[in-house]
Structure formats: structure tokens, C-alpha cells
Amino acid sequence: MCGIVGFINRGITKPSLSGFIQQSLVANSLRGTDGSGLFLVDDKGNGSIYKRPLPGWDLMQLLPIKSMLADTTPVFGIIHNRASTNGGNSIETSHPI
């Protein structure tokens, strides 16, 4: 079974939001550890996607995730953790992101 967390940022500070995203990646891993990903949208409508066949606690240690969280204050985001029930464990199957 997979888990999805979504948020809309209405003035949350960058450190608080970054902490929420990181905690969500870890806590949501209880729903699946075969793949994790982020989809973040900034205030200009630019989207960033990053996903890997890793549990959330490993994903948040990667440099691209750290850069995403440091470089933007998202106004919208989706966090996904996947439990592999069908298909292999790859970047492509780390859906729906």
C-alpha cells in the first residue's frame, strides 16, 4: 500500500516547511519503502520532481532533495511513498510522481 501527503503553503516559513517535508518522508514510509518522491511547485508555478526507488529516510539524504528544499519555498507539494505490489522497483515505478 502506498502513502501520499499533500500540502498547500500559506505563509509557513522555509525551515518549518522543510522540517515538515522531511518528517513526512520518514513517517509516510510506514506506507511503503520501495520508492519515494517529491513534487514541489514554487510561487512562480515552476515544478520540481525527484523520485527514486528508496525509502523516504534515504531519499531525504540525497543532494538533489537537499538542494530542492534549500533553493525554494514551495507553495504546493506532494510527497509519495510506494510499497511495491506490482512491477519492479525502479525510478519509473516510483509513481505517481
XYZ file of N, CA and C in Angstrom:
291
model
N 0.844 -1.175 0.000
C 0.000 0.000 0.000
C 0.886 1.234 0.000
N 0.497 2.234 -0.743
C 1.268 3.475 -0.863
C 0.706 4.534 0.076
N 1.479 5.590 0.255
C 1.036 6.710 1.064
C 1.330 8.012 0.360
N 0.409 8.956 0.449
C 0.569 10.256 -0.186
C 0.273 11.342 0.843
N 1.134 12.349 0.883
C 0.937 13.527 1.726
C 0.950 14.729 0.800
N -0.005 15.604 0.944
C -0.039 16.830 0.163
C -0.118 18.035 1.076
N 0.333 19.172 0.579
C 0.248 20.396 1.379
C 0.126 21.609 0.480
N -0.474 22.645 1.043
C -0.532 23.978 0.444
C 0.097 24.913 1.456
N 1.091 25.652 1.026
C 1.806 26.558 1.921
C 1.157 27.936 1.875
N 0.641 28.348 2.990
C 0.030 29.676 3.120
C 0.814 30.493 4.142
N 2.113 30.685 3.875
C 2.934 31.531 4.731
C 3.782 30.795 5.747
N 3.948 29.501 5.598
C 4.808 28.736 6.506
C 6.258 29.056 6.172
N 7.078 29.260 7.173
C 8.479 29.598 6.937
C 9.235 28.423 6.323
N 10.307 28.745 5.607
C 11.091 27.715 4.933
C 11.620 26.656 5.897
N 12.201 27.024 7.055
C 12.686 25.967 7.966
C 11.566 25.054 8.472
N 10.416 25.615 8.779
C 9.293 24.797 9.247
C 8.778 23.891 8.154
N 8.678 24.412 6.945
C 8.182 23.619 5.826
C 9.178 22.520 5.456
N 10.447 22.833 5.459
C 11.471 21.832 5.172
C 11.415 20.704 6.200
N 11.249 21.045 7.459
C 11.109 20.038 8.516
C 9.874 19.179 8.320
N 8.756 19.812 7.932
C 7.521 19.064 7.673
C 7.722 18.070 6.535
N 8.359 18.508 5.449
C 8.584 17.633 4.292
C 9.461 16.451 4.688
N 10.532 16.716 5.411
C 11.425 15.639 5.829
C 10.724 14.666 6.769
N 9.968 15.176 7.720
C 9.233 14.310 8.637
C 8.173 13.497 7.899
N 7.544 14.101 6.895
C 6.536 13.391 6.110
C 7.156 12.259 5.311
N 8.351 12.488 4.745
C 9.027 11.424 4.006
C 9.310 10.229 4.901
N 9.722 10.490 6.136
C 10.039 9.398 7.065
C 8.758 8.735 7.575
N 7.825 9.525 8.087
C 6.602 8.961 8.659
C 5.774 8.232 7.604
N 5.712 8.786 6.418
C 4.924 8.188 5.349
C 5.564 6.909 4.821
N 6.827 6.675 5.145
C 7.496 5.436 4.733
C 6.864 4.214 5.381
N 6.080 4.408 6.423
C 5.337 3.289 7.002
C 4.363 2.704 5.988
N 3.985 3.481 4.991
C 3.063 3.029 3.944
C 3.792 2.380 2.776
N 5.125 2.493 2.747
C 5.892 1.875 1.676
C 7.329 2.348 1.670
N 8.251 1.412 1.466
C 9.672 1.758 1.458
C 10.350 1.419 0.137
N 9.571 1.048 -0.877
C 10.162 0.650 -2.151
C 10.410 1.811 -3.103
N 9.843 2.952 -2.840
C 10.049 4.125 -3.675
C 9.500 5.353 -2.982
N 10.156 6.491 -3.201
C 9.715 7.745 -2.597
C 9.956 8.874 -3.580
N 9.175 9.935 -3.448
C 9.360 11.070 -4.331
C 8.691 12.322 -3.828
N 9.113 13.437 -4.426
C 8.566 14.753 -4.110
C 8.157 15.451 -5.400
N 7.086 16.188 -5.333
C 6.697 17.114 -6.389
C 6.429 18.432 -5.695
N 7.221 19.454 -5.996
C 7.080 20.755 -5.362
C 6.858 21.831 -6.419
N 5.994 22.804 -6.118
C 5.719 23.925 -7.011
C 6.015 25.207 -6.262
N 6.812 26.099 -6.903
C 7.140 27.368 -6.252
C 6.106 28.435 -6.586
N 6.311 29.645 -6.057
C 5.335 30.719 -6.229
C 5.247 31.245 -7.659
N 6.170 30.854 -8.533
C 6.129 31.251 -9.943
C 5.518 30.155 -10.817
N 5.089 29.060 -10.197
C 4.483 27.964 -10.932
C 5.469 26.955 -11.490
N 6.747 27.075 -11.110
C 7.753 26.121 -11.557
C 7.697 24.864 -10.704
N 7.658 23.724 -11.362
C 7.588 22.452 -10.645
C 8.922 21.740 -10.622
N 9.169 21.025 -9.536
C 10.365 20.198 -9.386
C 9.918 18.809 -8.960
N 10.455 17.801 -9.626
C 10.132 16.415 -9.312
C 11.424 15.658 -9.073
N 11.411 14.842 -8.022
C 12.541 13.951 -7.784
C 12.007 12.684 -7.135
N 12.360 11.533 -7.696
C 11.901 10.259 -7.160
C 12.976 9.215 -7.365
N 13.026 8.265 -6.438
C 13.989 7.174 -6.506
C 13.399 5.942 -5.831
N 13.878 4.770 -6.188
C 13.410 3.540 -5.533
C 14.106 3.358 -4.180
N 13.827 4.281 -3.269
C 14.430 4.300 -1.939
C 13.359 4.626 -0.902
N 13.553 4.216 0.348
C 12.648 4.673 1.404
C 12.856 6.174 1.655
N 11.855 6.803 2.241
C 11.900 8.240 2.471
C 13.095 8.714 3.261
N 13.517 7.948 4.276
C 14.655 8.383 5.106
C 15.955 8.385 4.311
N 16.071 7.522 3.294
C 17.257 7.557 2.436
C 17.139 8.644 1.376
N 15.935 8.844 0.839
C 15.730 9.860 -0.182
C 16.104 11.242 0.334
N 15.715 11.557 1.567
C 15.957 12.913 2.063
C 17.434 13.181 2.361
N 18.287 12.162 2.292
C 19.726 12.347 2.485
C 20.440 12.705 1.186
N 19.748 12.574 0.047
C 20.373 12.813 -1.250
C 20.506 14.307 -1.545
N 21.598 14.663 -2.211
C 21.877 16.061 -2.526
C 20.766 16.742 -3.334
N 20.166 16.088 -4.355
C 19.087 16.773 -5.081
C 17.901 17.159 -4.196
N 17.569 16.325 -3.226
C 16.470 16.661 -2.309
C 16.886 17.811 -1.404
N 18.088 17.748 -0.865
C 18.573 18.843 -0.017
C 18.585 20.152 -0.791
N 18.988 20.100 -2.063
C 19.004 21.306 -2.899
C 17.591 21.819 -3.151
N 16.650 20.900 -3.449
C 15.260 21.318 -3.668
C 14.719 22.053 -2.455
N 15.002 21.526 -1.267
C 14.472 22.135 -0.046
C 15.178 23.446 0.287
N 16.443 23.572 -0.086
C 17.194 24.790 0.208
C 16.910 25.900 -0.796
N 16.636 25.539 -2.045
C 16.524 26.521 -3.114
C 15.147 27.116 -3.312
N 14.134 26.531 -2.740
C 12.777 27.013 -2.990
C 11.930 26.947 -1.722
N 10.940 27.805 -1.665
C 9.898 27.697 -0.653
C 8.622 27.339 -1.398
N 8.281 26.062 -1.431
C 7.138 25.642 -2.240
C 5.817 26.161 -1.713
N 4.898 26.421 -2.654
C 3.539 26.818 -2.281
C 2.598 25.622 -2.324
N 3.070 24.539 -2.953
C 2.271 23.323 -3.083
C 3.236 22.149 -3.192
N 2.840 21.021 -2.627
C 3.700 19.856 -2.752
C 2.964 18.555 -2.514
N 3.522 17.499 -3.102
C 3.033 16.147 -2.893
C 4.230 15.268 -2.559
N 4.071 14.455 -1.536
C 5.098 13.515 -1.092
C 4.499 12.126 -1.253
N 5.247 11.220 -1.872
C 4.717 9.886 -2.133
C 5.703 8.826 -1.678
N 5.208 7.810 -1.028
C 5.996 6.626 -0.675
C 5.267 5.416 -1.231
N 6.026 4.487 -1.814
C 5.438 3.362 -2.535
C 5.824 2.036 -1.910
N 4.835 1.177 -1.791
C 5.063 -0.231 -1.475
C 4.884 -0.988 -2.781
N 5.883 -1.730 -3.172
C 5.866 -2.425 -4.451
C 4.907 -3.618 -4.398
N 3.797 -3.487 -5.116
C 2.841 -4.588 -5.210
C 2.740 -5.102 -6.631
N 3.209 -4.295 -7.580
C 3.130 -4.663 -8.987
C 4.268 -3.964 -9.717
N 4.959 -4.659 -10.590
C 6.066 -4.059 -11.306
C 7.331 -4.133 -10.479
N 8.419 -3.781 -11.082
C 9.704 -3.820 -10.403
C 9.922 -2.625 -9.508
N 11.093 -2.559 -8.962
C 11.467 -1.461 -8.091
C 12.493 -0.614 -8.841
N 12.016 0.456 -9.484
C 12.872 1.298 -10.311
C 12.417 2.745 -10.210
N 13.164 3.633 -10.846
C 12.777 5.046 -10.856
C 11.405 5.204 -11.516
N 11.195 4.491 -12.620
C 9.931 4.610 -13.343
C 8.734 4.150 -12.521
N 8.921 3.163 -11.648
C 7.795 2.671 -10.850
C 7.653 3.392 -9.522
N 8.483 4.400 -9.281
C 8.344 5.208 -8.058
C 7.267 6.271 -8.320
N 6.095 5.808 -8.676
C 4.977 6.652 -9.066
C 4.183 7.102 -7.839
N 3.239 7.967 -7.945
C 2.714 8.604 -9.143
C 3.466 9.853 -9.507
N 4.516 10.159 -8.790
C 5.238 11.404 -9.039
C 6.176 11.247 -10.200
